[in-house]
Structures are given as structure tokens and as C-alpha cells.
Amino acid sequence: MASRTYDRDSVEFARTLSFTDGLFAIAITLLVIDLAVPVLHHDSSIHELADRLNDEKEKFISFFISFAVIGRYWIAHHTFFSQLARMDRPLIALNLLYLAFIAFLPFPTALLGEYFANPLSVVIYAVTVAIVSGMEVVLFSRAQNHGLLEKKLPRDVYRYGAAMSLAPVIFFILSIPVAFVSTPLAVCCWFLGIPLSAIAERWKPEGADELLRG
Amino acid sequence: MASRTYDRDSVEFARTLSFTDGLFAIAITLLVIDLAVPVLHHDSSIHELADRLNDEKEKFISFFISFAVIGRYWIAHHTFFSQLARMDRPLIALNLLYLAFIAFLPFPTALLGEYFANPLSVVIYAVTVAIVSGMEVVLFSRAQNHGLLEKKLPRDVYRYGAAMSLAPVIFFILSIPVAFVSTPLAVCCWFLGIPLSAIAERWKPEGADELLRG
Amino acid sequence: MASRTYDRDSVEFARTLSFTDGLFAIAITLLVIDLAVPVLHHDSSIHELADRLNDEKEKFISFFISFAVIGRYWIAHHTFFSQLARMDRPLIALNLLYLAFIAFLPFPTALLGEYFANPLSVVIYAVTVAIVSGMEVVLFSRAQNHGLLEKKLPRDVYRYGAAMSLAPVIFFILSIPVAFVSTPLAVCCWFLGIPLSAIAERWKPEGADELLRG
Amino acid sequence: MASRTYDRDSVEFARTLSFTDGLFAIAITLLVIDLAVPVLHHDSSIHELADRLNDEKEKFISFFISFAVIGRYWIAHHTFFSQLARMDRPLIALNLLYLAFIAFLPFPTALLGEYFANPLSVVIYAVTVAIVSGMEVVLFSRAQNHGLLEKKLPRDVYRYGAAMSLAPVIFFILSIPVAFVSTPLAVCCWFLGIPLSAIAERWKPEGADELLRG
């Protein structure tokens, strides 16, 4: 028995998106809460304030990394949902599970901001992000296989799209052993996806652009 | 004299939902605020960080329990409102009262995360959640009896739906005496609803699926 | 020269409402942040936890008072905007000023929760709420006098509506001297509006119900 | 190859706005978190509470300055997007970068509230706001040059509009050297834009009002 579906123009479709967008907006804005105002001995000392902020520079780096990470997921979510013709209840439940890890992200971000040199911080961050990317593929596969997309993708385009979603997982998992050698190097691994996607363009099946990128 | 109603396609219907979804999204995302970054003596010690995080494992458990609880209520709210043809002002006011307890939930969650072994934490959590479920039934009954549903439910389907909403209340109240014996056992009681709903399928009136589950 | 207006079905009308609803939802949910988990000497002592929570009972009272206050303003805002046919830029700017005090409300709430017996807490709370109610009248008058309402109200209905919005201002200002005698008594004054509106029904001009209450 | 665009009436256009409005609403409401309840020795002492709040008066000033700053950007964003006929993906990405600095603003606000007399606080605040204004011009220029506006602006109107967006940047940058002499004076500089826009009316190209102000 098929589960009831909610069409693109239904109030329910809109609600799921507005809940999702709200959660994304809050998770991304809560990142700022970790940027604590330092305690100074001399309130008007430029030098001391500059030193204290410099001591916290990993927190600023973490803020902007996590903003970029959450922002990138929001854009990916946006692109993915723009291709949906309808949602069903299992997709809504899976989306909620995906959002649990988005909502959780400010914690690993704070951990990384505080203990940037600790390999375990990097591992926890990488595992969380890998789970989010993994859930992205689960959502994509549910939509493809249960007729929720506006048009079902050809097999090669679907495989290519799933591979592109999984690519970050690989880089995040690869960064885990690297973290035990050097944590900044591990963080750099996370950005390897950017040149890779440029290279991956070569294997892109015909028509994928139009079908996937929304 | 009947109170003015707001139809499904009115701006007011949409606003109530967007306020509700915003409040749900914030309450669920605020749960992360309790996950405090531990204080370490050796910033880069993997062992120490792992120990400190392990000390706080109840906080992580509470985060995911409350995410599941709030998420479940959001889905139930979503299903319920998808059946409404219109809202009236008392329903909007009752919905606000219901939301007061959703907004309150991060507090019992934090209490439970900090004092998992304290029966009173479990009691406070259980009572709050029981109130939310109770309010759900109040909303459902208002809608059924004041012609707000798209189609008024047959008596047996309505009773079945109300019973299903009340079932969690029973489990939460049952868990209260259990908490004085063992708090983890009390938490387990909360999840008894899942196998129960599978069993309850037997008594489901014909057509209930179509009428209730949206 | 008339300022450009945004009609009820424009994206801009919807954005102002979604920003407003978001801000209301956040302000009302942030109230929970003041409910701090107490520090216990014996983690599993029911007695100690009950005592510590009892010490903080004013915080719980403040949470529910402010939830009711903000919720009431949200319903009033909702009713008011449901009567608008369009917005102009000054109305959007005035709405923003109104929202500044809604966003500020969690601070007087926290102050009241911490220092319930301090007359100054009560005064600050009362002044903030009186400003919000005052701004409500400013918004209402702008809409009435610049043709933003779906139908301009008859003079007596407009006066009655403005008086009803101003009534809480009077009770909040009246509570200020009372606060120096007894702070719980001052808080009781705030709720005098409820019986009053019942009495005021007598002077209600004909047709006001239909025109004002949405 | 042109990037896919999302029309004004698409779900995607609406989502970008709802995410943006959510983020603005949260950033503006989070400002209240810095207003900490002071610690008193005598809970019911009016005098002591008044003194402690007076010690924190810079925090209240910062709250209202930042509310005005973020509110002004939200109105500008609102006006700008009301002129768009469609969005493309680069505009969505640029909008996200713009929002990163809006989300960051509560931090410089807190810094300013705590260390109002420290020139570095003023500099960090001014630089952040200058970046936001700069990004506004980048968004405006993308829209003008890639056919995203409902009607492409005449060259002189476009230049005038960009100059008006850049004007605050100039005042914020000018305030930086001033901060080393007097921080309150530097803050005053930020408000010079208000009389200036009145003066700039003279150079306004014909029809600019209608085309720019929405």
C-alpha cells in the first residue's frame, strides 16, 4: 500500500520546507553563540583585546567553516527539493533524521573551535558531516525509487548524482587518519571536494547538468 | 455566535503554521545549546577529551531522545493540520497553549541530561510530554466538534484517533512510578508506544488509515 | 507623494509576515533559556532537586507570564494584519520598531524571574509591555488613516478598537506605583484587562465585533 | 552557458526568502542574549539594581544600535528583492555569503557592548558592517548585469543606487581613525548617512525613486 503523498502546491509540502529552512537558519545562526567576548584586564587596551581575539582565532575559523558547510548543505537541499514533484511520509521522516544532524553540527563546531589541535575534535566533526552527506544520498535514493521526482532520472545520471553526494563522505572519512598526524591538514582534506568536482565534470553523463543541478 | 474562521488558503492559516513551524524549529535546535564543550587540562589529549565526552553521554542521549520526541510531535501536528479545512480563534489559542509546552521542553531535556539518575528529572520530563499529548487530543476534539476538519470523522474513527494520541500519555504516566525504581527503565517505557501501535492496528476501524493518517 | 504599497498577495507582504512570525517564534522560545538547570550536591537526590527548583519558582512563573504576554501580542498582531489590504513602507518600519520591543522582552522577563521582589524589575517589565501596546495603537492608526485596511473603520469602531489596545497600557502603568508596595500585587494588575474587556463589551459600537476581531 | 534561474513564483524563490528572513529574525533576536541579568547582593534593592543596569548601559545602547542596523539591512534586502523577477544560483550563493556577515553581527555587537571605550571594538564593528554594505552592492550588481531585475535600470539610476548602498561603507570606514580619538564620536559617524541621504536627493536621476525604492 502506497503512503499518501503531498504535492508540490500543498500546504504540507510548504510546511516541510519552512520547518527545514527555519531549522537551517537557526543552526547556522547559533554558530555565533560560541564566539564569546573575551575578558580583559584593561577595558580600553587595543593590544590586549587583539591578543585575546587572536587566542580565539580557531573559533572564528570554525565559525566560517561551519557556515560554509551548513550553507552548502542548504543549497544542496534546495536543489534537491526543487526537483521533487511530491513528498511522502517516509521522506518527511528521513528529512527529519537528516535535520537532527544539521541541528547537532553547532556542537562539533564548538568542539573544533575550542580544541582545534585535538584529533578527536576533527574526527567528531568529520563523522557528523559524513552522516549528513550519507543521509543526503538516502533522501535522493528514496525520491528516485518511489516516484517523487518530477522526472525519474536515467540510471547513469542517478549514479553520477549519488556519487557526487557521496564524494564529501569519502573526503571526511579520509581526513580521520590524517587528523592523528596533523589537524590543520585534516581540515584541508575537507576542501578537496572542490577541485574534484571540477575534474569529475569529465565523467558527467550527457544531460546530467540539466537534470541534476536543477 | 460562531467565531470567525480562517480558510486553508488564507494568509492567516499560513501564518499560524509558519509561527508553529518556526517555534518547533527553534525548540528542536535549541536542544544543542546544552551540549557544552568540556574543559580539558591538556588541549590535545584524545584520551582526556574522550573521557569528558563520555561523562556527558546522558546529554547526548537526551538530545537525541528530545529530537525524536519533538520531531514526532511535529509530524503529528503536520498530519493533523493537513486534515483541517479551516481554523477558528479558539483553535489558534489552544495551539498557542500547546506550543508553550513544546517551547518548554528544552528545560526538562537539560534537566534529564544533567540528572539522568534523578527520578524527579524523569517525572518532570514525563509530565511535560504527557501535557503535550493531552493538548494534542484537545486540539483534535475541537476540530472534530466545531466543523474544522475537511470531513468530520465517523464516531469510531474519531475515538480510535483520540486513543492513539492518548496512548503516549499513558506510557509517560506509567513511567513515573517506574522512575523511582530505575530511571533508565522509565525512559524505556516511553518507547513502548512503538510496538503498541503495531498491535493496535488490529482494532483499527475500517477506513481509519485513509481518514486519519492524512 | 504616496509611498509604494505592497498588496496582500505580494511576496513582500508575505515576507514581512514571515519575518514577524519568525521573530515572535524566536523571542517566545528564547524565554526557556533562563530556566537554568540547578547545581546539586547529590545528583540523585529528589529532595534537593525539588528544593532547588522551588527556589527558582519565580522563573517558571515569569516564563509562563511572558509566554502568555507574547502569545497575546502575536494573536493581536495576527488579527490586525488579517484586516490589512496592503502595507506601505512606513508601516513596515513601524512594525520593525514594534518588533524591537518584542525581541527585548526576554530581558525584562529574565530580570523579573531573578528579582521578582524588586520593584524596579516590575517597572522595567511594565514599561516595556506598555511600549509594545502603545506601538500597537500607532500601527493601527497608520493603517486606518492611510487607507491600508480592507475597509476603513467607522469613527466609533476605530475609537473603540484603539481604546481596547490602549487598555493594557493603562494597567501596566497603574501597576508601577503598586510595585513599590507589593510586587505580586503589581503583577496581578496586569491581568485586570481580562475582566475589563468583558465589561467593555457594553460600550462596544454595533458591528465592531465583525469589523475588529477579524 | 546560463545558469538555471528560479522565477518569482517558484517554490525555490520563496525558500531563499524564507531562509533569509529566518536568519535575519534570529540574528536580530539573539542580540538580547547579551543583556545579562546583573548579580545583586540585596535582591530587592532598587538602588543597587539601578546602579548595575546603569553600569551596563552600553549593552542597551549596542542592542538598539544593532537592532536598527540589522533592521535597516532587512528593509534594504526586502526592497532589493522586491525588484527581482528571478534568481540564479550565483545570486543565491552570494546571498548566503552576505548572510554569513549578518549572522556574525551579534558578536561585534557583544564586543561593543562590553568594551565600548576600546577602539578595536569599534573597528571590528565598522569593518563587519562595511562588508555587509559592500556585499549589498555585489548582489545589486549581479542582478543588474545578469538580467535578474524586473526591468534593467538605466545607467544613471543604477550608478545612483550603487552609490547609495556604498555610502554607509564610507562612513563606517571613516569612523575607524576617529575611533582612536573617541569611540562615541566614531559611533556618531555611523549615523551621518541619514542627513546625507537627504542631501543626495538633489543628485537623484529622474525616475530613480520609482525604480529604486520599490
XYZ file of C-alpha atoms in Angstrom, chain C residues 153-158 160 200-212:
20
model
C -13.496 51.605 10.027
C -16.359 53.892 11.100
C -15.113 56.525 13.562
C -16.719 54.953 16.648
C -15.460 51.475 15.864
C -11.925 52.829 15.317
C -13.267 51.607 20.428
C -16.241 46.920 27.939
C -18.444 44.791 25.722
C -21.313 47.057 26.829
C -19.897 50.121 25.150
C -18.983 48.270 22.027
C -20.399 50.065 18.960
C -22.613 48.000 16.754
C -20.766 45.955 14.167
C -17.434 46.339 15.978
C -17.145 42.625 16.510
C -17.326 41.830 12.884
C -15.049 44.695 11.887
C -12.368 44.451 14.571
